[in-house]
């Protein structure tokens, strides 16, 4: 008898003003927009280079945010799925407190701790691009946003299975 596999957590999709985080889609779009931002102004048009430079800076930040999200999302999805499995194992152990269920819950909590740690290390090594936090919050819906603060603190689960006093 095999255990039922949990439903995989889908990778959070994003749309940052057209950027998706997929290089094959985003790179040509970024290049096309760059040519438009830095094209010479039409003759007789008022000089707007300050506005175009600001728009180009914002566009580059959106491009970088999409790439960051695409790089970090798989690790976040793994941590989220491990958290779900740990909560389920602890719930099952609470309903049927046998040694086998307790061992399964301990393994699930430890796996979650590893996945959460992997995410935090990745975010430390590859933080959100500087200045992109407000754009990320504006463009990415909360349910698909990468936010490690929404994960359950590992100490809470460890206490529930008796690994911490």
Coordinates of N, CA and C in Angstrom, one line a residue:
X1 N 0.8 -1.2 0.0 CA 0.0 0.0 0.0 C 0.9 1.2 0.0
X2 N 0.7 2.1 -0.9 CA 1.5 3.3 -1.0 C 0.7 4.5 -0.5
X3 N 1.4 5.4 0.1 CA 0.7 6.6 0.6 C 0.3 7.5 -0.5
X4 N -0.8 8.2 -0.4 CA -1.3 9.1 -1.4 C -0.3 10.3 -1.5
X5 N 0.1 10.6 -2.7 CA 1.0 11.7 -2.9 C 0.2 13.0 -2.8
X6 N 0.8 14.0 -2.1 CA 0.1 15.3 -2.0 C 0.1 16.0 -3.4
X7 N -0.9 16.8 -3.5 CA -1.1 17.6 -4.7 C 0.1 18.6 -4.8
X8 N 0.8 18.6 -5.9 CA 2.0 19.5 -6.0 C 1.5 21.0 -6.0
X9 N 2.2 21.8 -5.3 CA 2.0 23.2 -5.2 C 2.5 23.8 -6.5
X10 N 1.6 24.5 -7.3 CA 2.1 25.1 -8.5 C 3.0 26.2 -8.3
X11 N 3.9 26.4 -9.3 CA 4.8 27.6 -9.2 C 4.0 28.8 -9.4
X12 N 4.2 29.8 -8.5 CA 3.4 31.0 -8.6 C 3.7 31.8 -9.9
X13 N 2.7 31.9 -10.7 CA 2.9 32.7 -12.0 C 2.9 34.2 -11.7
X14 N 3.6 34.9 -12.5 CA 3.6 36.4 -12.3 C 3.5 37.1 -13.6
X15 N 3.2 38.3 -13.6 CA 3.2 39.2 -14.8 C 3.6 40.6 -14.3
X16 N 4.8 40.9 -14.4 CA 5.3 42.2 -14.0 C 5.4 43.1 -15.3
X17 N 4.3 43.7 -15.6 CA 4.2 44.6 -16.7 C 4.6 43.9 -18.0
X18 N 4.2 42.6 -18.2 CA 4.6 41.8 -19.3 C 5.7 40.8 -19.1
X19 N 6.5 41.0 -18.1 CA 7.6 40.1 -17.8 C 7.1 38.9 -17.0
X20 N 7.6 37.7 -17.3 CA 7.1 36.5 -16.7 C 8.2 35.8 -15.9
X21 N 9.4 36.1 -16.1 CA 10.5 35.5 -15.5 C 11.1 34.4 -16.4
X22 N 10.5 34.1 -17.5 CA 11.1 33.1 -18.4 C 12.0 33.9 -19.4
X23 N 13.2 33.5 -19.4 CA 14.2 34.3 -20.2 C 13.8 34.3 -21.7
X24 N 13.3 33.2 -22.3 CA 13.0 33.2 -23.7 C 11.9 34.1 -24.1
X25 N 11.1 34.5 -23.1 CA 10.0 35.5 -23.3 C 10.4 36.9 -23.0
X26 N 11.1 37.0 -21.8 CA 11.4 38.3 -21.3 C 12.6 39.0 -22.0
X27 N 13.6 38.3 -22.4 CA 14.8 39.0 -23.0 C 14.4 39.8 -24.3
X28 N 13.7 39.2 -25.3 CA 13.3 40.0 -26.4 C 12.4 41.2 -26.1
X29 N 11.5 41.0 -25.1 CA 10.6 42.1 -24.7 C 11.5 43.2 -24.1
X30 N 12.4 42.9 -23.3 CA 13.3 43.9 -22.6 C 14.1 44.6 -23.7
X31 N 14.6 43.9 -24.6 CA 15.4 44.4 -25.7 C 14.6 45.4 -26.5
X32 N 13.4 45.0 -26.9 CA 12.5 45.8 -27.7 C 12.2 47.1 -27.0
X33 N 11.8 47.0 -25.7 CA 11.5 48.2 -24.9 C 12.7 49.1 -24.8
X34 N 13.9 48.5 -24.6 CA 15.1 49.3 -24.5 C 15.4 50.1 -25.7
X35 N 15.1 49.5 -26.9 CA 15.3 50.3 -28.1 C 14.3 51.5 -28.2
X36 N 13.1 51.2 -27.7 CA 12.1 52.3 -27.7 C 12.5 53.4 -26.7
X37 N 13.0 53.0 -25.5 CA 13.3 54.1 -24.5 C 14.5 54.9 -25.0
X38 N 15.4 54.3 -25.7 CA 16.6 55.1 -26.1 C 16.7 55.5 -27.5
X39 N 15.6 55.4 -28.2 CA 15.5 55.8 -29.6 C 15.6 57.4 -29.6
X40 N 16.1 58.0 -30.6 CA 16.1 59.4 -30.7 C 14.7 60.0 -30.7
X41 N 14.5 61.1 -30.0 CA 13.2 61.7 -30.0 C 12.9 62.2 -31.4
X42 N 11.6 62.1 -31.7 CA 11.2 62.6 -33.1 C 11.5 64.1 -33.2
X43 N 11.7 64.5 -34.4 CA 12.1 65.9 -34.6 C 10.9 66.8 -34.2
X44 N 11.2 67.9 -33.5 CA 10.2 68.8 -33.0 C 9.6 68.4 -31.7
X45 N 9.8 67.2 -31.2 CA 9.2 66.8 -30.0 C 10.0 67.4 -28.8
X46 N 9.3 67.6 -27.7 CA 10.0 68.2 -26.5 C 11.0 67.1 -26.0
X47 N 12.0 67.6 -25.4 CA 13.0 66.7 -24.8 C 12.5 66.0 -23.6
X48 N 12.4 64.7 -23.6 CA 11.9 64.0 -22.5 C 12.8 62.9 -22.0
X49 N 14.1 63.1 -22.2 CA 15.1 62.1 -21.8 C 15.1 61.7 -20.4
X50 N 14.7 62.6 -19.5 CA 14.6 62.3 -18.0 C 13.5 61.3 -17.8
X51 N 12.4 61.5 -18.5 CA 11.3 60.6 -18.3 C 11.6 59.2 -18.9
X52 N 12.2 59.2 -20.1 CA 12.6 58.0 -20.7 C 13.6 57.2 -19.9
X53 N 14.6 57.9 -19.3 CA 15.6 57.2 -18.5 C 14.9 56.6 -17.3
X54 N 14.0 57.3 -16.7 CA 13.3 56.8 -15.5 C 12.4 55.6 -15.9
X55 N 11.8 55.6 -17.0 CA 11.0 54.5 -17.5 C 11.9 53.3 -17.8
X56 N 13.1 53.6 -18.4 CA 14.0 52.5 -18.7 C 14.5 51.8 -17.4
X57 N 14.8 52.7 -16.4 CA 15.2 52.1 -15.1 C 14.2 51.3 -14.4
X58 N 12.9 51.7 -14.5 CA 11.8 51.0 -13.9 C 11.6 49.7 -14.7
X59 N 11.8 49.7 -16.0 CA 11.6 48.5 -16.8 C 12.7 47.5 -16.5
X60 N 13.9 48.0 -16.3 CA 15.0 47.1 -16.0 C 14.8 46.4 -14.6
X61 N 14.3 47.2 -13.7 CA 13.9 46.6 -12.4 C 12.9 45.6 -12.5
X62 N 11.8 45.8 -13.3 CA 10.8 44.8 -13.5 C 11.4 43.5 -14.1
X63 N 12.3 43.7 -15.1 CA 12.9 42.6 -15.7 C 13.7 41.8 -14.7
X64 N 14.5 42.5 -13.8 CA 15.3 41.8 -12.8 C 14.4 41.1 -11.7
X65 N 13.3 41.8 -11.4 CA 12.3 41.2 -10.4 C 11.7 39.9 -11.0
X66 N 11.4 39.9 -12.2 CA 10.8 38.7 -12.8 C 11.8 37.6 -12.8
X67 N 13.1 37.9 -13.2 CA 14.1 36.8 -13.2 C 14.3 36.3 -11.8
X68 N 14.4 37.2 -10.8 CA 14.6 36.8 -9.4 C 13.4 35.9 -8.9
X69 N 12.2 36.3 -9.2 CA 11.0 35.5 -8.9 C 11.1 34.1 -9.5
X70 N 11.5 34.0 -10.8 CA 11.6 32.8 -11.5 C 12.7 31.9 -10.9
X71 N 13.8 32.5 -10.4 CA 14.9 31.7 -9.8 C 14.5 31.2 -8.4
X72 N 13.8 32.0 -7.6 CA 13.5 31.6 -6.2 C 12.2 30.8 -6.1
X73 N 11.3 30.9 -7.0 CA 10.0 30.3 -6.9 C 10.1 28.8 -6.6
X74 N 10.9 28.0 -7.4 CA 10.9 26.6 -7.1 C 11.3 26.2 -5.7
X75 N 12.2 26.9 -5.1 CA 12.6 26.6 -3.7 C 11.5 27.0 -2.8
X76 N 10.8 28.1 -3.1 CA 9.7 28.5 -2.2 C 8.6 27.5 -2.3
X77 N 8.3 27.0 -3.5 CA 7.3 26.0 -3.7 C 7.6 24.7 -2.9
X78 N 8.9 24.3 -3.0 CA 9.3 23.1 -2.2 C 9.1 23.3 -0.7
X79 N 9.4 24.5 -0.2 CA 9.3 24.8 1.2 C 7.8 24.8 1.6
X80 N 6.9 25.3 0.7 CA 5.5 25.4 1.0 C 4.9 23.9 1.0
X81 N 5.4 23.1 0.0 CA 4.9 21.7 0.0 C 5.4 20.9 1.2
X82 N 6.6 21.1 1.6 CA 7.1 20.4 2.8 C 6.4 20.9 4.1
X83 N 6.0 22.2 4.1 CA 5.2 22.7 5.2 C 3.9 22.0 5.3
X84 N 3.2 21.8 4.1 CA 1.9 21.2 4.1 C 2.0 19.7 4.5
X85 N 3.1 19.0 4.0 CA 3.3 17.6 4.4 C 3.5 17.5 5.9
X86 N 4.3 18.4 6.5 CA 4.6 18.4 7.9 C 3.3 18.6 8.7
X87 N 2.5 19.6 8.3 CA 1.2 19.8 9.1 C 0.3 18.6 9.0
X88 N 0.3 18.0 7.8 CA -0.6 16.8 7.6 C -0.1 15.7 8.5
X89 N 1.3 15.4 8.5 CA 1.8 14.4 9.3 C 1.6 14.6 10.8
X90 N 1.7 15.8 11.3 CA 1.4 16.1 12.7 C 0.0 16.0 13.0
X91 N -0.9 16.3 12.1 CA -2.3 16.2 12.3 C -2.7 14.7 12.4
X92 N -2.1 13.9 11.5 CA -2.4 12.4 11.5 C -1.8 11.8 12.8
X93 N -0.7 12.3 13.3 CA -0.1 11.8 14.5 C -0.9 12.1 15.7
X94 N -1.5 13.3 15.7 CA -2.4 13.7 16.8 C -3.6 12.9 16.9
X95 N -4.1 12.5 15.7 CA -5.3 11.6 15.7 C -5.1 10.2 16.1
X96 N -3.9 9.7 15.7 CA -3.5 8.3 16.0 C -2.1 8.3 16.5
X97 N -1.9 8.5 17.8 CA -0.5 8.6 18.3 C 0.3 7.3 18.5
X98 N 0.6 6.7 17.4 CA 1.4 5.4 17.4 C 2.8 5.8 17.2
X99 N 3.7 4.9 17.5 CA 5.2 5.2 17.3 C 5.5 5.4 15.8
X100 N 4.8 4.7 14.9 CA 5.0 4.8 13.5 C 4.6 6.2 13.0
X101 N 3.4 6.7 13.5 CA 2.9 8.0 13.1 C 3.8 9.1 13.7
X102 N 4.3 8.9 14.9 CA 5.2 9.9 15.5 C 6.5 10.0 14.7
X103 N 7.1 8.8 14.3 CA 8.3 8.9 13.5 C 8.1 9.5 12.2
X104 N 6.9 9.3 11.5 CA 6.6 9.9 10.3 C 6.5 11.4 10.4
X105 N 5.9 11.9 11.5 CA 5.7 13.3 11.8 C 7.1 13.9 12.0
X106 N 7.9 13.3 12.8 CA 9.3 13.8 13.0 C 10.0 14.0 11.7
X107 N 10.0 12.9 10.9 CA 10.7 13.0 9.6 C 10.1 14.2 8.7
X108 N 8.8 14.3 8.7 CA 8.2 15.4 7.9 C 8.6 16.8 8.4
X109 N 8.6 16.9 9.8 CA 9.0 18.2 10.4 C 10.5 18.5 10.0
X110 N 11.3 17.5 10.1 CA 12.8 17.7 9.8 C 12.9 18.0 8.3
X111 N 12.2 17.4 7.4 CA 12.2 17.7 6.0 C 11.8 19.2 5.8
X112 N 10.7 19.6 6.5 CA 10.3 21.0 6.4 C 11.4 21.9 6.8
X113 N 12.0 21.6 7.9 CA 13.1 22.5 8.5 C 14.2 22.6 7.4
X114 N 14.5 21.6 6.7 CA 15.6 21.6 5.7 C 15.1 22.5 4.5
X115 N 13.9 22.3 4.1 CA 13.4 23.0 2.9 C 13.3 24.5 3.3
X116 N 12.8 24.8 4.5 CA 12.7 26.2 4.9 C 14.1 26.9 5.0
X117 N 15.0 26.1 5.5 CA 16.4 26.6 5.6 C 17.0 26.9 4.2
X118 N 16.7 26.0 3.3 CA 17.2 26.2 1.9 C 16.7 27.5 1.3
X119 N 15.4 27.7 1.6 CA 14.8 29.0 1.1 C 15.4 30.2 1.7
X120 N 15.6 30.2 3.0 CA 16.2 31.3 3.7 C 17.6 31.6 3.3
X121 N 18.4 30.5 3.1 CA 19.8 30.7 2.6 C 19.8 31.3 1.2
X122 N 18.9 30.8 0.3 CA 18.8 31.3 -1.0 C 18.4 32.8 -1.0
X123 N 17.4 33.1 -0.2 CA 17.0 34.5 -0.1 C 18.1 35.4 0.4
X124 N 19.0 34.9 1.3 CA 20.1 35.6 1.8 C 21.2 35.8 0.7
X125 N 21.4 34.8 -0.1 CA 22.4 34.9 -1.1 C 21.8 35.7 -2.3
X126 N 20.6 35.6 -2.6 CA 20.0 36.2 -3.7 C 18.7 37.0 -3.3
X127 N 19.0 38.2 -2.6 CA 17.8 39.0 -2.1 C 17.1 39.6 -3.3
X128 N 15.9 40.1 -3.0 CA 15.1 40.8 -4.0 C 15.9 42.0 -4.5
X129 N 15.8 42.2 -5.8 CA 16.6 43.4 -6.3 C 16.3 44.7 -5.5
X130 N 17.4 45.4 -5.3 CA 17.3 46.7 -4.5 C 16.3 47.6 -5.2
X131 N 15.4 48.1 -4.4 CA 14.4 49.1 -4.9 C 13.2 48.4 -5.5
X132 N 13.1 47.1 -5.5 CA 12.0 46.4 -6.2 C 10.9 45.9 -5.3
X133 N 11.1 46.1 -4.0 CA 10.0 45.6 -3.1 C 8.7 46.2 -3.3
X134 N 8.6 47.5 -3.5 CA 7.3 48.1 -3.7 C 6.7 47.7 -5.1
X135 N 7.5 47.6 -6.1 CA 7.0 47.2 -7.4 C 6.5 45.7 -7.3
X136 N 7.2 44.9 -6.6 CA 6.9 43.5 -6.4 C 5.5 43.4 -5.7
X137 N 5.3 44.2 -4.7 CA 4.0 44.2 -4.0 C 2.9 44.7 -4.8
X138 N 3.2 45.7 -5.7 CA 2.2 46.3 -6.6 C 1.8 45.3 -7.7
X139 N 2.7 44.6 -8.3 CA 2.4 43.8 -9.4 C 2.1 42.3 -9.1
X140 N 2.6 41.8 -8.0 CA 2.4 40.4 -7.8 C 1.3 40.2 -6.7
X141 N 0.2 39.5 -7.0 CA -0.8 39.2 -6.1 C -0.3 38.5 -4.8
X142 N -0.9 38.8 -3.7 CA -0.4 38.3 -2.4 C -0.3 36.8 -2.4
X143 N -1.3 36.1 -3.0 CA -1.3 34.6 -3.0 C -0.1 34.0 -3.8
X144 N 0.5 34.7 -4.7 CA 1.6 34.2 -5.5 C 2.9 34.8 -5.1
X145 N 2.9 35.7 -4.2 CA 4.1 36.4 -3.8 C 5.0 35.5 -3.0
X146 N 6.3 35.6 -3.2 CA 7.3 34.8 -2.4 C 7.5 35.6 -1.1
X147 N 7.1 35.0 0.0 CA 7.1 35.7 1.3 C 7.4 34.7 2.4
X148 N 8.7 34.5 2.8 CA 9.1 33.5 3.8 C 8.4 33.8 5.2
X149 N 8.0 35.0 5.4 CA 7.3 35.2 6.7 C 6.0 34.5 6.9
X150 N 5.4 34.1 5.8 CA 4.1 33.4 5.9 C 4.3 31.9 6.2
X151 N 5.5 31.4 6.2 CA 5.8 30.0 6.5 C 5.7 29.8 8.1
X152 N 5.3 28.7 8.5 CA 5.2 28.3 9.9 C 6.6 28.3 10.5
X153 N 6.8 29.0 11.6 CA 8.1 28.8 12.3 C 8.4 27.4 12.6
X154 N 9.6 26.9 12.3 CA 9.9 25.5 12.4 C 9.8 25.1 13.9
X155 N 10.1 26.0 14.8 CA 10.1 25.6 16.3 C 8.7 25.3 16.7
X156 N 7.7 25.9 16.1 CA 6.3 25.5 16.5 C 6.0 24.1 16.2
X157 N 6.4 23.6 15.0 CA 6.2 22.2 14.6 C 7.0 21.3 15.4
X158 N 8.3 21.7 15.7 CA 9.2 20.8 16.5 C 8.6 20.6 17.9
X159 N 8.0 21.7 18.5 CA 7.4 21.6 19.8 C 6.2 20.6 19.7
X160 N 5.4 20.7 18.7 CA 4.2 19.8 18.6 C 4.6 18.3 18.5
X161 N 5.7 18.0 17.9 CA 6.1 16.6 17.9 C 7.1 16.2 19.0
X162 N 7.4 17.1 19.9 CA 8.2 16.8 21.0 C 9.7 16.9 20.8
X163 N 10.1 17.5 19.8 CA 11.5 17.7 19.5 C 12.1 18.8 20.3
X164 N 11.3 19.7 20.8 CA 11.7 20.9 21.6 C 10.9 20.9 22.9
X165 N 11.4 21.3 24.0 CA 10.7 21.4 25.2 C 9.6 22.5 25.2

